[in-house]
Tab-separated table of C-alpha atoms in Angstrom:
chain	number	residue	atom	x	y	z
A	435	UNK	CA	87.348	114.380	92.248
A	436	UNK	CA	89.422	112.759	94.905
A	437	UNK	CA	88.656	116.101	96.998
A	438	UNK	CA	84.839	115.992	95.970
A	439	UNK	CA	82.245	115.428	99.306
A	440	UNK	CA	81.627	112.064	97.884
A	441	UNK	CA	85.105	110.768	98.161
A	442	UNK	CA	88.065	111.198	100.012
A	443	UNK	CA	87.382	114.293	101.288
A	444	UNK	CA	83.698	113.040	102.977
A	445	UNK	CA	85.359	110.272	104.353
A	446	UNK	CA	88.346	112.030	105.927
A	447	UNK	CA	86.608	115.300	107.307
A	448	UNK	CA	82.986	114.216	107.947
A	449	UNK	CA	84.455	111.041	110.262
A	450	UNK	CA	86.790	113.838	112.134
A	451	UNK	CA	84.190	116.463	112.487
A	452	UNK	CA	86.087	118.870	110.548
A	453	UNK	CA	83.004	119.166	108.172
A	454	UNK	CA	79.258	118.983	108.223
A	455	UNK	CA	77.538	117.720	105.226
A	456	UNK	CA	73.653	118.890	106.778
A	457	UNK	CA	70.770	115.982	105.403
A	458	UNK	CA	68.275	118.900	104.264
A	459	UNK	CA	64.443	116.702	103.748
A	460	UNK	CA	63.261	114.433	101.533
A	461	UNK	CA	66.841	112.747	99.926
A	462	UNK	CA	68.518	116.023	99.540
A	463	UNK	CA	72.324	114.765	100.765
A	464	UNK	CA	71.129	111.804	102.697
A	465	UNK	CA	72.949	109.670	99.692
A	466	UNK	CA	71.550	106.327	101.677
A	467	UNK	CA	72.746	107.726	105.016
A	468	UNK	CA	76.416	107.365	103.699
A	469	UNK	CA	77.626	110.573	105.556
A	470	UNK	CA	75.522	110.049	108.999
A	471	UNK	CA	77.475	106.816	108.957
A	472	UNK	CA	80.883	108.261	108.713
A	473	UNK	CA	80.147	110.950	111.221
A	474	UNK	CA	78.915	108.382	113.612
A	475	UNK	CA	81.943	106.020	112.715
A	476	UNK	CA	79.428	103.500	111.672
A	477	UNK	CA	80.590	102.600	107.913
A	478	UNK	CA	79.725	99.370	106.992
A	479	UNK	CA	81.197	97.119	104.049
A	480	UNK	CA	78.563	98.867	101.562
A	481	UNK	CA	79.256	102.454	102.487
A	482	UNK	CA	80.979	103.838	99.510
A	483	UNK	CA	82.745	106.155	100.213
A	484	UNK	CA	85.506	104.247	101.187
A	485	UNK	CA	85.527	102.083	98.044
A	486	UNK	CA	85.162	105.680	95.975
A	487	UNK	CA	87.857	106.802	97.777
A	488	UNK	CA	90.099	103.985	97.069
A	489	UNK	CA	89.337	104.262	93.106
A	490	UNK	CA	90.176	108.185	93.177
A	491	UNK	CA	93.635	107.512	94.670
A	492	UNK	CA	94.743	104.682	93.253
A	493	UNK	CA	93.564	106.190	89.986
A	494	UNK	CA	95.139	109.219	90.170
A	495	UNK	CA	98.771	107.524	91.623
A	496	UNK	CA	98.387	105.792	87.716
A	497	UNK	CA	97.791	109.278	86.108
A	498	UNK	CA	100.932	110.264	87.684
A	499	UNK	CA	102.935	107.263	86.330
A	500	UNK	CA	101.340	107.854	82.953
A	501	UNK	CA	102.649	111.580	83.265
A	502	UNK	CA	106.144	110.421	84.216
A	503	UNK	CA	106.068	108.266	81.656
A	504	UNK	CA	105.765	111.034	78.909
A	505	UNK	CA	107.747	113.467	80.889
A	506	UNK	CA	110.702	111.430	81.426
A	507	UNK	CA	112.493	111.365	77.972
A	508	UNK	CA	111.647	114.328	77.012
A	509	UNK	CA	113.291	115.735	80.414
A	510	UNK	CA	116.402	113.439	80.074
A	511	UNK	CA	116.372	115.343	76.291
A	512	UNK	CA	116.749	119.086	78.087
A	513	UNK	CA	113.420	120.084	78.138
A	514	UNK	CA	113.340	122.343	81.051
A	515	UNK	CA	109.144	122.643	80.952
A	516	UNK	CA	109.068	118.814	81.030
A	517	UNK	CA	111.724	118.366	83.520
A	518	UNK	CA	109.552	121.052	86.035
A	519	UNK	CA	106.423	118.589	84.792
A	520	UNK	CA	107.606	115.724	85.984
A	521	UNK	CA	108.837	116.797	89.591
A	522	UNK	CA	105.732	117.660	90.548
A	523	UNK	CA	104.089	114.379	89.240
A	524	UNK	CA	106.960	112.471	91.152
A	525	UNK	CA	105.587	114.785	94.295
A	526	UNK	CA	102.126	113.997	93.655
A	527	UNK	CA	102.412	110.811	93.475
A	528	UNK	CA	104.567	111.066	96.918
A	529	UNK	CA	101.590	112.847	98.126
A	530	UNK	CA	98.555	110.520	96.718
A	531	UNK	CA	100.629	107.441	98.404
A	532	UNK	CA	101.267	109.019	101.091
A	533	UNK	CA	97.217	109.255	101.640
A	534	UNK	CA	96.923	106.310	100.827
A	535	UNK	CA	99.310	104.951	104.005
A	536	UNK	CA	97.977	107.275	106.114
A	537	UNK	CA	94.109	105.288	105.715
A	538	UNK	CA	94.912	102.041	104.272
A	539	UNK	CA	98.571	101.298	105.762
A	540	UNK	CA	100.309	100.507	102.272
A	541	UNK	CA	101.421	102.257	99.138
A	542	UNK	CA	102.144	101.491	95.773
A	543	UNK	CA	105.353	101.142	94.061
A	544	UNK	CA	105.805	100.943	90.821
A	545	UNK	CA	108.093	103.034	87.919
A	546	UNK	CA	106.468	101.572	84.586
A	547	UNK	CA	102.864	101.058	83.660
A	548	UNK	CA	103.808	97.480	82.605
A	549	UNK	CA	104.482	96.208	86.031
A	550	UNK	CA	102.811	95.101	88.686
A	551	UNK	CA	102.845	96.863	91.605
A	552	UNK	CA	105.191	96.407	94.593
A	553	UNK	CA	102.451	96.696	97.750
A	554	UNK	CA	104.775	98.562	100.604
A	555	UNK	CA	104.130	98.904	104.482
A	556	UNK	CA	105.402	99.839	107.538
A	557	UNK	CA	108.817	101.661	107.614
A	558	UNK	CA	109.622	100.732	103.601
A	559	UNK	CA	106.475	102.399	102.836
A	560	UNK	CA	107.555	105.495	104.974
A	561	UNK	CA	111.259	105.353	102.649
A	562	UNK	CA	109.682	104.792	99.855
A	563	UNK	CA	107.525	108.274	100.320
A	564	UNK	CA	110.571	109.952	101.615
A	565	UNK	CA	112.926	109.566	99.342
A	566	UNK	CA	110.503	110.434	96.627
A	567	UNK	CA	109.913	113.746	98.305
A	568	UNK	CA	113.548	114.118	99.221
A	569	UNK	CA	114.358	113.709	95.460
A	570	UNK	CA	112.221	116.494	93.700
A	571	UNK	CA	112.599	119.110	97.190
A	572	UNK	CA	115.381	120.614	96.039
A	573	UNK	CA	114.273	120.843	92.489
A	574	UNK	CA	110.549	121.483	92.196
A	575	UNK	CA	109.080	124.227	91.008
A	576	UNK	CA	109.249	127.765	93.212
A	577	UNK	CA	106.402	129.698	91.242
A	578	UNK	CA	103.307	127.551	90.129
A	579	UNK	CA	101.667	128.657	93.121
A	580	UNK	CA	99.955	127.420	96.087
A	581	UNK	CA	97.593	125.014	93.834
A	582	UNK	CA	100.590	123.031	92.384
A	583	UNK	CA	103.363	121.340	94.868
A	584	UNK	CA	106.668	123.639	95.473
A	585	UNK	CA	109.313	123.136	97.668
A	586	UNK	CA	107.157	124.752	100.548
A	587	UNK	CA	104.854	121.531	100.015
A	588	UNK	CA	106.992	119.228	99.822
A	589	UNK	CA	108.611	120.341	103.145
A	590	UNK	CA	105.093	120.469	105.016
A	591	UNK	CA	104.241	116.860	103.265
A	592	UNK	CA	107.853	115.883	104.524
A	593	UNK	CA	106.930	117.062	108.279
A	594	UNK	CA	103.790	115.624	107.978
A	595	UNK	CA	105.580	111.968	107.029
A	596	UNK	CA	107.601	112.109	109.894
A	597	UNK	CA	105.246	113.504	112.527
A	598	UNK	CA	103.120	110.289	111.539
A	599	UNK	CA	106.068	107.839	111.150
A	600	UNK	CA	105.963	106.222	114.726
A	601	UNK	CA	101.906	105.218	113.462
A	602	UNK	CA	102.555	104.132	110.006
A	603	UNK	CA	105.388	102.536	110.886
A	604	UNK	CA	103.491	99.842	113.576
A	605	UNK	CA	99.910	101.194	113.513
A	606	UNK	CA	99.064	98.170	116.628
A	607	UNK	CA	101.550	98.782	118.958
A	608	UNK	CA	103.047	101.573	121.523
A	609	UNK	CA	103.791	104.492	119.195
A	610	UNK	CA	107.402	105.175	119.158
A	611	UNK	CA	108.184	109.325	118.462
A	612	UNK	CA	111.618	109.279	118.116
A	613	UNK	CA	113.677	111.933	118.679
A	614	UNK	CA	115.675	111.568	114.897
A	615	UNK	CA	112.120	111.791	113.417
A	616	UNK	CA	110.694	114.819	115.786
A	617	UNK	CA	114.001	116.747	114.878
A	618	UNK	CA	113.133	116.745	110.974
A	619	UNK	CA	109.485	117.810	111.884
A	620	UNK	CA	111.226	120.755	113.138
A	621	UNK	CA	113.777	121.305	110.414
A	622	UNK	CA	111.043	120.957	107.416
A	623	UNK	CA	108.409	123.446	109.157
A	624	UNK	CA	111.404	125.499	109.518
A	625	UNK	CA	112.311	125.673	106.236
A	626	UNK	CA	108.480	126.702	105.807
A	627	UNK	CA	108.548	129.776	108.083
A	628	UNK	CA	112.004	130.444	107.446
A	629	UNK	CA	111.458	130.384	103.697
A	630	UNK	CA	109.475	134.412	104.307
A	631	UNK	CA	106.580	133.435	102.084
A	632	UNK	CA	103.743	132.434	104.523
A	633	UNK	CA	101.872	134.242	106.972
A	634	UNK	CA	98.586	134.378	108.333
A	635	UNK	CA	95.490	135.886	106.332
A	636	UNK	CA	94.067	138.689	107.745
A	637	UNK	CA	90.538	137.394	107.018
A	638	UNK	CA	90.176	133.751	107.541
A	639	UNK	CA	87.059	133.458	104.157
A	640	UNK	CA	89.660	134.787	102.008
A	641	UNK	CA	91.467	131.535	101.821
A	642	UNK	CA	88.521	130.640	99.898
A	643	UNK	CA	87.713	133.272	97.598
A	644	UNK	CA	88.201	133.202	94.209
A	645	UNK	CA	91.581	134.832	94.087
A	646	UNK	CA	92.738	132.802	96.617
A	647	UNK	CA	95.981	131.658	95.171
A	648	UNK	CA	97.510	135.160	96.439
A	649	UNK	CA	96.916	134.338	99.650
A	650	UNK	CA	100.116	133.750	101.677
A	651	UNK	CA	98.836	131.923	103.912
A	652	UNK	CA	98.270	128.790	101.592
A	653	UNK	CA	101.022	126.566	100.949
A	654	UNK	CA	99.173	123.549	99.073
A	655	UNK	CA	95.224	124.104	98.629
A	656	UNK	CA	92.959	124.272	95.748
A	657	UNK	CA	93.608	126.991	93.271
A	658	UNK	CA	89.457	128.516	93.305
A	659	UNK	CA	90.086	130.197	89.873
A	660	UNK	CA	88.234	127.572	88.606
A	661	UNK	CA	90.674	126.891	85.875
């Protein structure tokens, strides 16, 4: 749901113009002129798809806790399924908080349901998501495919971190692109192409058909198997 029209994905791609959602007569998609807002970057405090938005991610960062929660002890007691589970929840949850930096400017921290949650910004925010990644990279599963996070993801969400640092890390001011930071953009996209798995699809619809998760041209997308 977090990559339904109505929530996160509407308010990302409609606002950048990297979808159309067309208002078809009568109320057919208008949804109380929601969408004609966010394409004209007119969202007011009752517009909700922000506050949908909001609920999906921070709902879904819990989901992952609750996961790691289940998965951990039964990883720390050999389980190698479990232990595979609960790298990718530790990379989702990267991911999901990494989303939510990238609109709100904080993330959540927190490693048991019974806490309250430590509210990071700036540079610890940008650690926090980094080291996360950093810590299930190596480790993650290499053959779930292109709908569940493998090291391939990871490395693209780990460019993606660092091409964005300068911003999350002072959002008001002069960006700062540091060298240190540009270099690691390189190295993780490297690893990417370097890895031999990707190329380009032949036939850019493809990447949405059905069998799409053969496609090597998707590294993290959604599976279309609709399973």
């Amino acid at each position: 749901w977090t990559w339904r029209h109505t929530n996160y994905y509407g308010l990302q791609l409609i606002a950048a113009d990297e979808a159309i959602l067309p208002h078809r007569g009568g109320t057919d998609w208008f949804d109380g002129g929601k969408f004609l807002a966010a394409h004209t970057h007119t969202i007011t405090p009752t517009n909700d798809l922000v506050g949908s938005s909001w609920t999906e991610l921070t709902k879904n960062i819990s989901r992952t806790l609750t996961a790691i929660e289940t998965l951990q002890p039964l990883a720390d007691g050999g389980n190698v399924e479990a232990a595979g589970a609960l790298y990718e929840m530790k990379g989702l949850r990267a991911y999901l908080n990494m989303l939510m930096l990238d609109s709100w400017g904080l993330v959540f921290k927190k490693e048991k349901s019974t806490e309250i949650s430590e509210i990071l910004r700036g540079q610890d925010a940008v650690d926090y998501i980094e080291g996360e990644f950093l810590s299930v990279v190596d480790v993650i599963n290499t053959d779930k495919g292109s709908g569940r996070i493998t090291p391939s993801a990871v490395c693209g969400f780990l460019a993606r971190l660092h091409v964005n640092a300068a911003v999350y890390r002072d959002p008001y001011c002069t960006p700062d692109f540091t060298s240190a930071y540009m270099d690691k953009v390189s190295e993780y996209t490297d690893n990417v192409i370097n890895s031999g798995l990707y190329g380009l699809s032949p036939e850019y619809f493809e990447l949405f058909n059905d069998d799409n998760r053969s496609n090597n041209e998707l590294i993290f997308a959604l599976d279309q198997r609709g399973v």
